[in-house]
Structures are given as C-alpha cells and as structure tokens.
Amino acid sequence: MAEDSSNGIKTFWAELPKADEDFLGAIRHWKNVKIAIDEEIIWLKGFTDEQAASSEIQQLPNFILYELRDGLLFRKDALVPSKKMRTALLWTPIDKALRLTFPISNNNFFGIDEKVDVKLKPSEEEQPAMALLCSISEIKEAITAIPKFKLEKLDWIVINDKALFLGTPLLGFPGKTFWLKDGHLLPTGFDFEFKNLSSLLQRKNNTDQNQWLLWNENGSVLYLNKEDLRKMSVSSFRLTEKSQEWS
C-alpha cells in the first residue's frame, strides 16, 4: 500500500549506493531514520523537515533525497517523479543497522584532490574564546605588567612574528581569538560549513590527538604540535624574544 502524504506532512525517502555506506556514520545518531538494503542501493526514510534540509545531509556524496507523494518519489523541487516507491523492503533503525565507529581511514572521502572542500562559514552560535593570536611587537612591553597568576594558566607558542596563547582567562591583548571544537581552533564567529566534518578531519589527520589544528577563515589550516607549547611566563617570553632577536 502506498504511503499517503496528502495530510500536508512531507514524507522523505533517500537512496545511497551501498559502496558509500560508511558515510552514513555522520547521521547514525538520527534514531528516527530507518534504512533498508535493496541489492546495491541503501534506502532511507523517516527524515524530519529539519534533517532533510540539514548540512549533514548536504555533505553526503552520492546521496539523493526524495519527497514521497502518492507512492512516487520526486527529487527536490521536481514536478515529475523520478521513480516509484520501493516495496517489500526490510526496514531497520539506522543506529541498529550501522556499526558504532566511523572508519578512521576513508579514501573515498578524503582522497587526492579532496572531493569535499573544507570551508568555514560565519556562525550565529556564540562560543567562548580559548586562544588568542597577537603580534609580539604589540605586546612585548605590556606582558611584564601581567600578574604571574594570570600568565601561569596559559600555554603559548610562537608562529612567525605572532604569539598564540591557549587557556582561560585570555589576556586582554589586541588580536584574533579562536574557540575550541574537537581539537580544532576555529576563528570565533566561524564554524565548519558542514559541522560534522570536525570529528572526521581529526580522525583522518590527527589520530593521535597530539596536534592543535589552527584554522583561518579562508579554510587554510596550520598543524601545531602540542609538545611545542610551553607554559607562559615573563621569563619564557623574554628568553624567546632574545633567541629570536626581536627588537
């Protein structure tokens, strides 16, 4: 019997090649979604309106979303159906059907000439700043006036002619602030275009969790070894200043 969407509530289906099953780890926590396998195709249904329009859906490669109307499957904004609804499928909740862990290595997702272009976009969500990047020349005189108890709560590292401070509370110096997400240091006011990419990038590029990934708004990233950071103090700053011959 065809599912009826005449009550005004949209019913969404989707399909994905079985070869791309691993990508569904990104939405495994959507327990309302059910999946079924039909030869080399994975079928999905049960999406809410919010899930159907989410960035998690948009970033899945080879994923086709349909709206079910009177037993026919229509692609988004299409007036003509693409195919008939599949019948006699064995449906299973997605969190029961998929393994819990997302694969660490997935060359289909992060291969040569990345298929997914990692971008940052402005975010309306406010996040507390956890790091500060500022010019050394602008702070070298003021640093000596900072109380010791404030400095010793911070770690720091030199990046070219700048100093990056990590910890809270941050110093009240002019500079660029960052917030922490899954081991990424993102510019405050920005987030990944596809939010679930953060953990996937860590699993691919920072499996030992021994680095901080410092991002710029243009999507470039700098890998910082955590062991290269040192405790902040006036003496460590002066020693570094001297070794770098800053004037």
Coordinates of C-alpha atoms in Angstrom, one line a residue:
M1 CA 0.0 0.0 0.0
A2 CA 1.4 3.4 -1.0
E3 CA 2.2 5.9 1.8
D4 CA -0.1 8.9 1.7
S5 CA 1.3 12.4 2.0
S6 CA -2.0 14.2 1.4
N7 CA -2.2 15.3 5.0
G8 CA 0.3 18.0 4.3
I9 CA 3.2 16.4 6.2
K10 CA 6.1 15.7 3.9
T11 CA 7.5 12.2 3.8
F12 CA 11.1 11.9 2.7
W13 CA 13.0 9.0 1.3
A14 CA 16.6 8.8 0.1
E15 CA 19.0 6.5 -1.6
L16 CA 22.7 6.0 -1.4
P17 CA 25.0 3.5 -3.2
K18 CA 25.9 0.6 -0.8
A19 CA 29.5 1.3 -1.5
D20 CA 29.1 4.6 0.3
E21 CA 27.6 3.1 3.4
D22 CA 30.4 4.4 5.7
F23 CA 29.3 8.0 5.1
L24 CA 26.1 7.3 7.0
G25 CA 28.1 7.3 10.2
A26 CA 27.6 11.1 10.2
I27 CA 23.8 10.7 10.7
R28 CA 23.8 7.4 12.7
H29 CA 22.5 9.3 15.8
W30 CA 19.3 10.2 13.9
K31 CA 17.4 7.3 15.5
N32 CA 14.1 8.2 13.8
V33 CA 15.6 7.3 10.4
K34 CA 15.3 3.8 9.1
I35 CA 17.3 2.1 6.4
A36 CA 16.9 -0.9 4.1
I37 CA 19.1 -2.6 1.5
D38 CA 18.0 -3.4 -2.0
E39 CA 20.8 -5.1 -3.9
E40 CA 23.5 -2.3 -4.3
I41 CA 21.3 0.6 -3.0
I42 CA 20.6 1.7 0.6
W43 CA 17.2 3.2 1.1
L44 CA 16.4 5.6 3.9
K45 CA 13.2 7.1 5.2
G46 CA 11.8 8.9 8.2
F47 CA 13.6 12.2 8.0
T48 CA 12.2 15.3 9.6
D49 CA 11.9 18.5 7.7
E50 CA 14.9 19.9 9.6
Q51 CA 17.0 16.8 8.9
A52 CA 16.1 16.9 5.2
A53 CA 17.4 20.4 4.9
S54 CA 20.5 20.0 7.2
S55 CA 24.2 20.3 6.3
E56 CA 24.7 16.7 7.4
I57 CA 22.5 15.6 4.5
Q58 CA 24.0 18.1 2.0
Q59 CA 27.6 16.9 2.6
L60 CA 26.8 13.2 1.9
P61 CA 28.2 12.2 -1.5
N62 CA 26.0 10.4 -4.0
F63 CA 23.0 10.9 -1.7
I64 CA 19.7 11.5 -3.4
L65 CA 16.8 12.9 -1.3
Y66 CA 13.2 12.4 -2.5
E67 CA 9.8 13.5 -1.4
L68 CA 7.2 10.7 -1.4
R69 CA 3.9 11.7 -3.0
D70 CA 1.2 9.1 -3.7
G71 CA 3.7 6.3 -4.0
L72 CA 6.0 8.2 -6.3
L73 CA 9.4 9.6 -5.5
F74 CA 10.1 13.2 -6.5
R75 CA 13.6 14.9 -6.3
K76 CA 13.7 18.3 -4.6
D77 CA 11.5 20.9 -6.4
A78 CA 10.8 18.4 -9.3
L79 CA 7.4 18.3 -10.9
V80 CA 7.9 14.9 -12.5
P81 CA 8.6 11.8 -10.4
S82 CA 11.9 10.0 -10.7
K83 CA 10.8 6.6 -9.8
K84 CA 8.2 4.6 -7.9
M85 CA 8.4 3.9 -4.2
R86 CA 10.2 0.6 -3.4
T87 CA 8.1 -2.1 -1.7
A88 CA 8.9 -5.3 0.2
L89 CA 11.9 -3.7 1.9
L90 CA 13.1 -4.8 5.4
W91 CA 13.5 -1.6 7.4
T92 CA 15.9 -1.3 10.4
P93 CA 16.6 1.8 12.6
I94 CA 19.8 3.4 11.4
D95 CA 21.5 3.2 14.8
K96 CA 20.9 -0.5 15.0
A97 CA 21.9 -1.2 11.4
L98 CA 25.2 0.7 11.3
R99 CA 28.4 -0.1 13.3
L100 CA 29.1 2.4 16.1
T101 CA 32.6 3.6 15.0
F102 CA 33.2 5.7 11.9
P103 CA 36.2 4.4 9.9
I104 CA 39.4 6.2 10.6
S105 CA 40.6 5.9 7.0
N106 CA 38.2 6.6 4.2
N107 CA 40.0 7.4 1.0
N108 CA 36.7 7.9 -0.8
F109 CA 36.0 10.9 1.4
F110 CA 39.5 12.4 1.8
G111 CA 41.4 11.3 -1.2
I112 CA 43.7 13.1 -3.6
D113 CA 42.1 16.3 -4.7
E114 CA 39.6 16.2 -1.9
K115 CA 36.1 15.6 -3.0
V116 CA 34.8 17.6 -0.1
D117 CA 36.1 21.2 0.0
V118 CA 36.5 22.1 3.7
K119 CA 35.2 25.6 4.2
L120 CA 34.4 27.8 7.2
K121 CA 31.3 30.0 7.3
P122 CA 30.0 32.6 9.8
S123 CA 28.1 31.1 12.7
E124 CA 25.4 32.7 14.8
E125 CA 26.3 30.5 17.8
E126 CA 28.4 32.2 20.4
Q127 CA 31.4 30.1 21.6
P128 CA 33.9 31.1 24.4
A129 CA 37.3 32.1 23.1
M130 CA 40.0 29.6 24.1
A131 CA 43.0 31.0 22.2
L132 CA 44.4 34.4 21.2
L133 CA 46.8 35.2 18.4
C134 CA 48.5 38.5 18.6
S135 CA 51.6 40.4 17.3
I136 CA 54.6 40.0 19.6
S137 CA 55.8 43.6 18.8
E138 CA 52.5 44.9 20.1
I139 CA 52.5 43.1 23.4
K140 CA 56.2 42.8 24.4
E141 CA 56.1 45.9 26.7
A142 CA 52.7 45.1 28.3
I143 CA 53.5 41.5 29.0
T144 CA 55.7 42.4 32.0
A145 CA 52.7 44.1 33.7
I146 CA 50.5 41.0 33.7
P147 CA 50.3 39.3 37.1
K148 CA 52.1 35.9 37.3
F149 CA 48.9 34.0 38.3
K150 CA 47.2 35.0 35.1
L151 CA 50.2 34.0 32.9
E152 CA 50.7 30.6 34.5
K153 CA 47.3 29.5 33.5
L154 CA 48.2 29.8 29.8
D155 CA 50.3 27.9 27.3
W156 CA 51.8 29.6 24.3
I157 CA 53.7 29.1 21.1
V158 CA 55.4 31.4 18.6
I159 CA 54.1 31.5 15.0
N160 CA 56.4 33.7 12.9
D161 CA 56.1 37.2 14.4
K162 CA 53.0 36.3 16.5
A163 CA 52.3 34.6 19.7
L164 CA 49.4 32.2 20.2
F165 CA 48.1 31.9 23.8
L166 CA 45.9 29.0 24.9
G167 CA 43.8 28.8 28.0
T168 CA 41.4 30.8 30.1
P169 CA 41.0 33.5 31.0
L170 CA 42.7 35.0 28.0
L171 CA 44.8 38.1 28.2
G172 CA 43.2 41.4 27.2
F173 CA 45.6 42.0 24.2
P174 CA 44.5 43.0 20.8
G175 CA 44.5 40.1 18.4
K176 CA 42.5 37.3 16.8
T177 CA 40.5 34.9 19.0
F178 CA 39.7 31.2 18.5
W179 CA 37.3 28.7 20.0
L180 CA 37.9 25.0 20.5
K181 CA 35.9 22.3 18.7
D182 CA 37.0 18.7 18.6
G183 CA 40.7 19.7 18.7
H184 CA 40.3 22.4 16.1
L185 CA 41.0 26.0 16.9
L186 CA 38.4 27.9 14.8
P187 CA 38.2 31.7 14.5
T188 CA 35.5 33.0 16.8
G189 CA 32.3 33.6 14.9
F190 CA 33.0 30.8 12.4
D191 CA 32.3 27.1 12.1
F192 CA 32.8 24.4 9.5
E193 CA 30.3 24.7 6.6
F194 CA 29.4 21.1 7.5
K195 CA 29.5 20.8 11.2
N196 CA 30.1 17.1 11.4
L197 CA 33.3 17.4 9.4
S198 CA 35.3 18.4 12.6
S199 CA 35.5 14.9 14.1
L200 CA 36.1 13.3 10.7
L201 CA 39.0 15.6 10.0
Q202 CA 40.5 14.8 13.3
R203 CA 40.2 11.1 12.7
K204 CA 41.8 11.4 9.3
N205 CA 44.6 13.9 10.1
N206 CA 45.2 13.8 13.8
T207 CA 44.6 10.3 15.0
D208 CA 47.0 10.5 17.9
Q209 CA 45.4 13.8 19.1
N210 CA 48.9 15.3 19.5
Q211 CA 48.2 18.4 17.5
W212 CA 46.1 21.5 17.5
L213 CA 44.6 22.4 14.2
L214 CA 44.6 26.2 13.8
W215 CA 42.2 27.4 11.1
N216 CA 41.9 30.6 9.1
E217 CA 38.7 32.0 7.7
N218 CA 39.7 31.0 4.2
G219 CA 39.9 27.3 5.1
S220 CA 43.7 27.1 5.4
V221 CA 45.0 25.2 8.5
L222 CA 48.2 25.1 10.5
Y223 CA 49.1 22.0 12.5
L224 CA 50.7 22.8 15.8
N225 CA 52.4 20.0 17.9
K226 CA 51.1 20.2 21.4
E227 CA 54.5 19.3 22.8
D228 CA 55.9 22.5 21.3
L229 CA 53.7 24.7 23.5
R230 CA 55.2 25.9 26.8
K231 CA 53.9 27.4 30.0
M232 CA 53.6 31.2 29.8
S233 CA 55.7 33.4 32.0
V234 CA 57.6 36.6 31.6
S235 CA 60.9 34.8 31.7
S236 CA 59.9 32.4 28.9
F237 CA 58.7 35.3 26.8
R238 CA 62.0 37.2 27.3
L239 CA 64.1 34.2 26.5
T240 CA 62.1 33.5 23.4
E241 CA 62.3 37.2 22.5
K242 CA 66.1 37.2 22.9
S243 CA 66.6 33.9 20.9
Q244 CA 64.5 35.4 18.0
E245 CA 66.3 38.7 18.2
W246 CA 63.2 40.8 18.4
S247 CA 63.8 44.5 18.9

